[in-house]
């Protein structure tokens, strides 16, 4: 029986997610409805992707009885309200990253999932790529010995993109792209809470961070350094250094398709898309969709790969980093 998807939001990321689902077997994943900020926009999205039903409001999507899980592809300031809407309607939810704007909102969203007894997962697609799964396996086997240092960089010049720079749209380097670097470090250290976190950054006139460097110290003197910027292109790689070797993601650390282990590189290509994509390697979103289906069939309410505890810790650390740099959103004082 196919997992029946509803898509909330008819923007670029939702387009890529719909394309990713079409790379999976139709008997396992089907998009049955989409809702946009207006009916014409939703209808055009539905026409492009061959989706049977289009709605001009999120409430209509929430009321559709033939949906198993909703993918929330709206901008992150809307995640709490929209996610709660669907979960109150007893819909399972896969919500784009960041799950919410701050720790308080994340706690509220997770509470809504638990009170409604539904599945909720933050759509941090990086966690589910074959490369990431292989990294976890290698670390568990002690391939590089004791991990001593983790470094992850992500920088792209997107100052011209409104949602990346406007505070009201949830802009800023950390929440938009730096989150990938922090989650990578937490994945490597198996969800351990760091002993300390220090952040330095520069802010735009809009009040959001243009660039940030976050350093975390873990137990036994282990360290992680994460750098992000929306003003320039960085190498966008990641490195794990241990006492017996190293593991490196050579490029696109947020959607990796190659891995270098002690100097030997292996490729993990993603499927070709059936339609042009907005973002690189977006068919890789299929892996998080497969995880959702796996969890639903097992009756799970969260994924062990990206658990509620993982989202809470990640949001908490981003809150701490933002406070140190002086980035405050309206939701922080709500």
CSV table of C-alpha atoms in Angstrom, one decimal:
chain,number,residue,atom,x,y,z
A,1,UNK,CA,0.0,0.0,0.0
A,2,UNK,CA,1.4,3.4,-1.0
A,3,UNK,CA,2.1,6.1,1.5
A,4,UNK,CA,-0.2,9.0,0.5
A,5,UNK,CA,1.5,12.4,0.7
A,6,UNK,CA,0.0,15.9,0.9
A,7,UNK,CA,2.3,18.8,0.1
A,8,UNK,CA,2.0,22.1,2.0
A,9,UNK,CA,3.5,24.9,0.0
A,10,UNK,CA,3.9,25.2,-3.7
A,11,UNK,CA,7.3,26.8,-3.8
A,12,UNK,CA,10.8,25.7,-5.0
A,13,UNK,CA,11.6,23.2,-2.2
A,14,UNK,CA,8.2,21.6,-2.5
A,15,UNK,CA,8.7,21.2,-6.2
A,16,UNK,CA,12.0,19.4,-5.7
A,17,UNK,CA,10.4,17.2,-3.0
A,18,UNK,CA,7.6,16.2,-5.4
A,19,UNK,CA,10.3,15.4,-8.0
A,20,UNK,CA,12.2,13.3,-5.5
A,21,UNK,CA,9.0,11.3,-4.6
A,22,UNK,CA,8.6,10.5,-8.3
A,23,UNK,CA,12.0,8.8,-8.3
A,24,UNK,CA,10.5,6.2,-5.9
A,25,UNK,CA,8.1,3.4,-6.8
A,26,UNK,CA,4.5,4.6,-7.3
A,27,UNK,CA,3.2,1.6,-5.3
A,28,UNK,CA,5.1,3.0,-2.3
A,29,UNK,CA,4.8,6.8,-2.5
A,30,UNK,CA,2.0,8.9,-4.1
A,31,UNK,CA,1.3,12.6,-3.8
A,32,UNK,CA,-2.5,12.9,-3.7
A,33,UNK,CA,-2.9,16.6,-2.8
A,34,UNK,CA,-1.1,20.0,-2.7
A,35,UNK,CA,-2.1,23.3,-1.0
A,36,UNK,CA,-0.6,26.7,-1.8
A,37,UNK,CA,-1.0,30.3,-0.8
A,38,UNK,CA,-3.8,30.5,-3.5
A,39,UNK,CA,-5.7,28.1,-5.6
A,40,UNK,CA,-4.2,29.1,-9.0
A,41,UNK,CA,-0.7,28.5,-7.6
A,42,UNK,CA,-1.7,25.1,-6.2
A,43,UNK,CA,-3.4,24.1,-9.4
A,44,UNK,CA,-0.4,24.9,-11.5
A,45,UNK,CA,1.8,22.9,-9.1
A,46,UNK,CA,-0.7,20.0,-9.3
A,47,UNK,CA,-0.7,20.1,-13.1
A,48,UNK,CA,3.1,20.1,-13.3
A,49,UNK,CA,3.4,17.1,-11.0
A,50,UNK,CA,0.3,15.1,-11.9
A,51,UNK,CA,-1.3,15.6,-8.5
A,52,UNK,CA,-5.1,14.8,-8.3
A,53,UNK,CA,-6.2,17.5,-5.9
A,54,UNK,CA,-5.2,21.1,-5.3
A,55,UNK,CA,-6.3,23.3,-2.5
A,56,UNK,CA,-6.1,27.1,-2.0
A,57,UNK,CA,-5.8,26.8,1.8
A,58,UNK,CA,-3.8,24.7,4.3
A,59,UNK,CA,-7.0,24.0,6.2
A,60,UNK,CA,-8.5,22.2,3.2
A,61,UNK,CA,-5.4,20.0,3.0
A,62,UNK,CA,-5.6,19.3,6.7
A,63,UNK,CA,-9.2,18.2,6.2
A,64,UNK,CA,-8.4,15.7,3.4
A,65,UNK,CA,-9.1,12.3,4.8
A,66,UNK,CA,-7.0,10.5,2.2
A,67,UNK,CA,-3.6,11.8,3.3
A,68,UNK,CA,-1.2,9.8,5.5
A,69,UNK,CA,1.6,12.4,5.9
A,70,UNK,CA,2.1,16.0,5.0
A,71,UNK,CA,5.3,17.5,3.8
A,72,UNK,CA,5.6,21.1,5.1
A,73,UNK,CA,7.6,23.1,2.6
A,74,UNK,CA,6.7,26.7,3.8
A,75,UNK,CA,9.3,29.1,5.1
A,76,UNK,CA,10.3,28.4,8.7
A,77,UNK,CA,8.5,31.2,10.5
A,78,UNK,CA,5.3,29.4,9.6
A,79,UNK,CA,6.4,25.9,10.7
A,80,UNK,CA,4.9,26.0,14.2
A,81,UNK,CA,1.4,27.2,13.2
A,82,UNK,CA,1.2,25.1,10.0
A,83,UNK,CA,2.7,21.9,11.6
A,84,UNK,CA,0.3,22.2,14.5
A,85,UNK,CA,-2.6,22.7,12.2
A,86,UNK,CA,-1.9,19.3,10.5
A,87,UNK,CA,-1.1,17.4,13.6
A,88,UNK,CA,-4.3,18.7,15.3
A,89,UNK,CA,-6.0,17.2,12.3
A,90,UNK,CA,-4.3,13.9,13.1
A,91,UNK,CA,-1.9,14.1,10.1
A,92,UNK,CA,1.7,12.8,10.3
A,93,UNK,CA,4.2,15.5,9.4
A,94,UNK,CA,7.6,15.8,7.7
A,95,UNK,CA,8.6,19.4,8.3
A,96,UNK,CA,11.4,21.2,6.5
A,97,UNK,CA,14.4,22.4,8.5
A,98,UNK,CA,14.8,24.3,10.7
A,99,UNK,CA,11.9,22.6,12.5
A,100,UNK,CA,11.0,26.0,14.1
A,101,UNK,CA,12.5,29.4,14.9
A,102,UNK,CA,13.7,28.6,18.4
A,103,UNK,CA,13.7,26.0,21.2
A,104,UNK,CA,10.4,27.1,22.7
A,105,UNK,CA,8.6,26.6,19.4
A,106,UNK,CA,10.3,23.3,18.8
A,107,UNK,CA,9.1,22.1,22.3
A,108,UNK,CA,5.5,23.3,21.4
A,109,UNK,CA,5.6,21.4,18.0
A,110,UNK,CA,6.8,18.2,19.5
A,111,UNK,CA,4.3,18.5,22.3
A,112,UNK,CA,1.5,18.8,19.6
A,113,UNK,CA,2.8,15.7,18.0
A,114,UNK,CA,2.8,13.7,21.2
A,115,UNK,CA,-0.6,15.0,22.3
A,116,UNK,CA,-2.1,14.0,18.9
A,117,UNK,CA,-0.2,10.7,18.8
A,118,UNK,CA,1.2,11.4,15.3
A,119,UNK,CA,4.6,11.1,13.6
A,120,UNK,CA,6.8,14.2,13.4
A,121,UNK,CA,10.3,14.5,11.8
A,122,UNK,CA,12.5,17.4,10.9
A,123,UNK,CA,13.3,17.1,7.2
A,124,UNK,CA,17.1,17.3,7.6
A,125,UNK,CA,17.6,15.3,4.4
A,126,UNK,CA,21.4,15.1,5.0
A,127,UNK,CA,20.9,12.6,7.7
A,128,UNK,CA,19.4,10.1,5.3
A,129,UNK,CA,21.8,10.2,2.4
A,130,UNK,CA,23.8,7.0,1.8
A,131,UNK,CA,27.0,8.9,2.5
A,132,UNK,CA,25.7,9.9,6.0
A,133,UNK,CA,24.6,6.4,6.7
A,134,UNK,CA,28.0,5.1,5.7
A,135,UNK,CA,29.7,7.7,7.9
A,136,UNK,CA,27.8,6.5,10.9
A,137,UNK,CA,28.6,2.9,10.2
A,138,UNK,CA,32.3,3.7,9.8
A,139,UNK,CA,32.4,5.6,13.0
A,140,UNK,CA,30.7,2.8,14.9
A,141,UNK,CA,33.3,0.4,13.6
A,142,UNK,CA,36.1,2.7,14.7
A,143,UNK,CA,37.4,3.1,11.2
A,144,UNK,CA,39.3,6.3,12.0
A,145,UNK,CA,39.9,5.6,15.7
A,146,UNK,CA,38.8,8.2,18.3
A,147,UNK,CA,37.3,11.2,16.6
A,148,UNK,CA,39.2,14.4,17.8
A,149,UNK,CA,38.0,17.1,15.5
A,150,UNK,CA,35.1,17.8,13.1
A,151,UNK,CA,35.0,20.7,10.7
A,152,UNK,CA,32.1,21.6,8.4
A,153,UNK,CA,31.7,24.7,6.1
A,154,UNK,CA,28.7,25.9,4.1
A,155,UNK,CA,28.7,29.2,2.3
A,156,UNK,CA,26.8,30.4,-0.8
A,157,UNK,CA,26.3,34.0,-2.1
A,158,UNK,CA,22.5,34.5,-1.6
A,159,UNK,CA,22.3,38.0,-0.3
A,160,UNK,CA,19.9,38.7,-3.2
A,161,UNK,CA,17.4,36.2,-1.9
A,162,UNK,CA,14.8,37.9,0.3
A,163,UNK,CA,14.0,34.9,2.5
A,164,UNK,CA,17.7,34.6,3.3
A,165,UNK,CA,18.2,38.2,4.5
A,166,UNK,CA,14.8,39.4,5.8
A,167,UNK,CA,14.2,38.9,9.5
A,168,UNK,CA,10.5,38.5,9.0
A,169,UNK,CA,11.1,35.6,6.6
A,170,UNK,CA,13.4,33.9,9.0
A,171,UNK,CA,16.6,34.9,7.2
A,172,UNK,CA,20.2,34.5,8.4
A,173,UNK,CA,23.1,32.2,7.6
A,174,UNK,CA,22.7,29.9,10.6
A,175,UNK,CA,19.1,29.0,10.3
A,176,UNK,CA,19.2,28.7,6.5
A,177,UNK,CA,22.4,26.8,5.9
A,178,UNK,CA,24.6,26.8,9.0
A,179,UNK,CA,22.1,24.3,10.5
A,180,UNK,CA,23.6,21.7,8.2
A,181,UNK,CA,27.1,22.1,9.7
A,182,UNK,CA,25.8,21.9,13.3
A,183,UNK,CA,23.7,18.8,12.6
A,184,UNK,CA,26.7,17.2,11.0
A,185,UNK,CA,28.8,17.6,14.1
A,186,UNK,CA,26.0,16.3,16.3
A,187,UNK,CA,25.6,13.3,14.0
A,188,UNK,CA,29.3,12.5,14.3
A,189,UNK,CA,29.2,12.8,18.1
A,190,UNK,CA,26.1,10.7,18.2
A,191,UNK,CA,23.8,13.4,19.6
A,192,UNK,CA,26.0,14.2,22.5
A,193,UNK,CA,25.4,17.7,24.0
A,194,UNK,CA,28.6,19.8,23.8
A,195,UNK,CA,30.1,21.0,27.1
A,196,UNK,CA,30.4,24.5,25.7
A,197,UNK,CA,29.6,26.5,22.5
A,198,UNK,CA,31.1,29.7,21.3
A,199,UNK,CA,29.9,31.8,18.3
A,200,UNK,CA,31.2,34.8,16.5
A,201,UNK,CA,29.5,36.5,13.5
A,202,UNK,CA,28.6,39.5,11.5
A,203,UNK,CA,25.1,40.8,11.0
A,204,UNK,CA,23.4,42.6,8.1
A,205,UNK,CA,21.4,45.8,8.5
A,206,UNK,CA,18.3,43.7,8.6
A,207,UNK,CA,19.4,42.2,11.9
A,208,UNK,CA,20.2,38.7,10.7
A,209,UNK,CA,23.6,37.0,10.5
A,210,UNK,CA,25.5,37.2,7.3
A,211,UNK,CA,28.2,34.9,8.6
A,212,UNK,CA,28.9,32.9,11.7
A,213,UNK,CA,31.6,30.6,13.1
A,214,UNK,CA,30.5,28.2,15.8
A,215,UNK,CA,32.9,26.2,17.9
A,216,UNK,CA,31.8,23.4,20.2
A,217,UNK,CA,33.7,21.5,22.8
A,218,UNK,CA,32.6,18.0,23.6
A,219,UNK,CA,33.7,15.5,26.3
A,220,UNK,CA,37.2,14.2,26.3
A,221,UNK,CA,38.6,17.3,24.6
A,222,UNK,CA,36.9,16.7,21.3
A,223,UNK,CA,36.1,19.7,19.1
A,224,UNK,CA,33.9,20.8,16.2
A,225,UNK,CA,34.1,24.0,14.2
A,226,UNK,CA,31.2,25.1,11.9
A,227,UNK,CA,31.4,28.0,9.5
A,228,UNK,CA,28.5,29.4,7.4
A,229,UNK,CA,28.0,32.5,5.3
A,230,UNK,CA,25.3,33.8,2.8
A,231,UNK,CA,27.8,36.3,1.3
A,232,UNK,CA,30.4,34.1,-0.3
A,233,UNK,CA,31.2,30.6,-1.7
A,234,UNK,CA,33.0,28.3,0.7
A,235,UNK,CA,34.5,24.9,-0.1
A,236,UNK,CA,31.3,23.4,1.4
A,237,UNK,CA,33.1,20.3,2.5
A,238,UNK,CA,33.3,18.5,5.9
A,239,UNK,CA,36.1,16.7,7.6
A,240,UNK,CA,36.2,14.2,10.5
A,241,UNK,CA,39.7,13.6,11.9
A,242,UNK,CA,40.5,10.7,14.2
A,243,UNK,CA,43.5,9.1,15.8
A,244,UNK,CA,43.7,6.5,13.0
A,245,UNK,CA,42.6,8.4,9.9
A,246,UNK,CA,40.0,10.8,8.4
A,247,UNK,CA,36.7,10.9,6.7
A,248,UNK,CA,35.9,13.7,4.3
A,249,UNK,CA,32.9,14.8,2.3
A,250,UNK,CA,34.7,16.6,-0.6
A,251,UNK,CA,31.8,18.8,-1.7
A,252,UNK,CA,28.1,19.6,-1.1
A,253,UNK,CA,28.3,18.5,2.5
A,254,UNK,CA,24.6,19.2,3.0
A,255,UNK,CA,23.6,16.8,0.1
A,256,UNK,CA,26.7,14.5,-0.2
A,257,UNK,CA,27.3,12.1,-3.1
A,258,UNK,CA,30.9,11.3,-2.5
A,259,UNK,CA,33.0,10.2,0.5
A,260,UNK,CA,36.8,10.0,1.0
A,261,UNK,CA,37.9,7.6,3.7
A,262,UNK,CA,41.6,7.6,4.5
A,263,UNK,CA,42.3,8.9,1.0
A,264,UNK,CA,40.0,6.5,-1.0
A,265,UNK,CA,37.0,8.2,-2.7
A,266,UNK,CA,33.7,6.4,-3.3
A,267,UNK,CA,30.7,7.9,-5.2
A,268,UNK,CA,27.1,7.6,-4.2
A,269,UNK,CA,25.1,9.3,-7.0
A,270,UNK,CA,21.5,10.3,-6.6
A,271,UNK,CA,18.8,9.4,-9.2
A,272,UNK,CA,18.3,11.7,-12.2
A,273,UNK,CA,15.3,14.0,-11.9
A,274,UNK,CA,12.2,13.7,-14.1
A,275,UNK,CA,11.9,17.5,-14.1
A,276,UNK,CA,14.5,20.4,-13.7
A,277,UNK,CA,15.4,21.0,-10.0
A,278,UNK,CA,15.8,24.2,-8.1
A,279,UNK,CA,18.6,22.9,-5.8
A,280,UNK,CA,21.4,20.5,-6.4
A,281,UNK,CA,21.0,16.8,-5.7
A,282,UNK,CA,17.4,17.3,-4.6
A,283,UNK,CA,16.3,13.9,-5.7
A,284,UNK,CA,18.2,12.9,-2.5
A,285,UNK,CA,15.1,14.0,-0.6
A,286,UNK,CA,13.8,10.6,-1.5
A,287,UNK,CA,15.9,9.1,1.3
A,288,UNK,CA,14.0,11.0,4.1
A,289,UNK,CA,10.7,10.1,2.4
A,290,UNK,CA,11.7,6.4,2.6
A,291,UNK,CA,12.5,6.9,6.3
A,292,UNK,CA,9.1,8.4,6.9
A,293,UNK,CA,7.4,5.4,5.3
A,294,UNK,CA,9.5,3.0,7.2
A,295,UNK,CA,8.6,4.6,10.5
A,296,UNK,CA,4.9,4.8,9.7
A,297,UNK,CA,4.8,1.1,8.8
A,298,UNK,CA,6.5,0.3,12.1
A,299,UNK,CA,4.1,2.5,14.0
A,300,UNK,CA,6.8,4.9,15.2
A,301,UNK,CA,6.2,8.5,16.1
A,302,UNK,CA,9.7,9.7,15.5
A,303,UNK,CA,12.8,8.5,13.7
A,304,UNK,CA,15.9,7.3,15.5
A,305,UNK,CA,17.9,8.9,12.7
A,306,UNK,CA,16.5,12.4,13.3
A,307,UNK,CA,14.7,12.1,16.6
A,308,UNK,CA,12.8,14.7,18.6
A,309,UNK,CA,15.8,14.9,21.0
A,310,UNK,CA,18.1,15.6,18.0
A,311,UNK,CA,15.9,18.5,16.9
A,312,UNK,CA,15.6,19.9,20.4
A,313,UNK,CA,19.4,19.9,20.9
A,314,UNK,CA,20.1,21.3,17.5
A,315,UNK,CA,17.6,24.2,18.1
A,316,UNK,CA,19.0,24.8,21.5
A,317,UNK,CA,22.5,25.2,20.2
A,318,UNK,CA,21.4,27.5,17.4
A,319,UNK,CA,19.5,29.6,20.0
A,320,UNK,CA,22.7,29.9,22.0
A,321,UNK,CA,24.8,30.8,19.0
A,322,UNK,CA,22.3,33.4,17.9
A,323,UNK,CA,22.3,35.0,21.3
A,324,UNK,CA,26.1,35.3,21.3
A,325,UNK,CA,26.0,37.0,17.9
A,326,UNK,CA,23.0,39.2,18.7
A,327,UNK,CA,20.4,37.8,16.3
A,328,UNK,CA,16.9,38.1,17.7
A,329,UNK,CA,13.7,37.1,15.8
A,330,UNK,CA,10.2,38.3,16.7
A,331,UNK,CA,9.4,34.7,17.8
A,332,UNK,CA,12.1,34.9,20.5
A,333,UNK,CA,10.0,37.4,22.5
A,334,UNK,CA,6.6,35.9,21.7
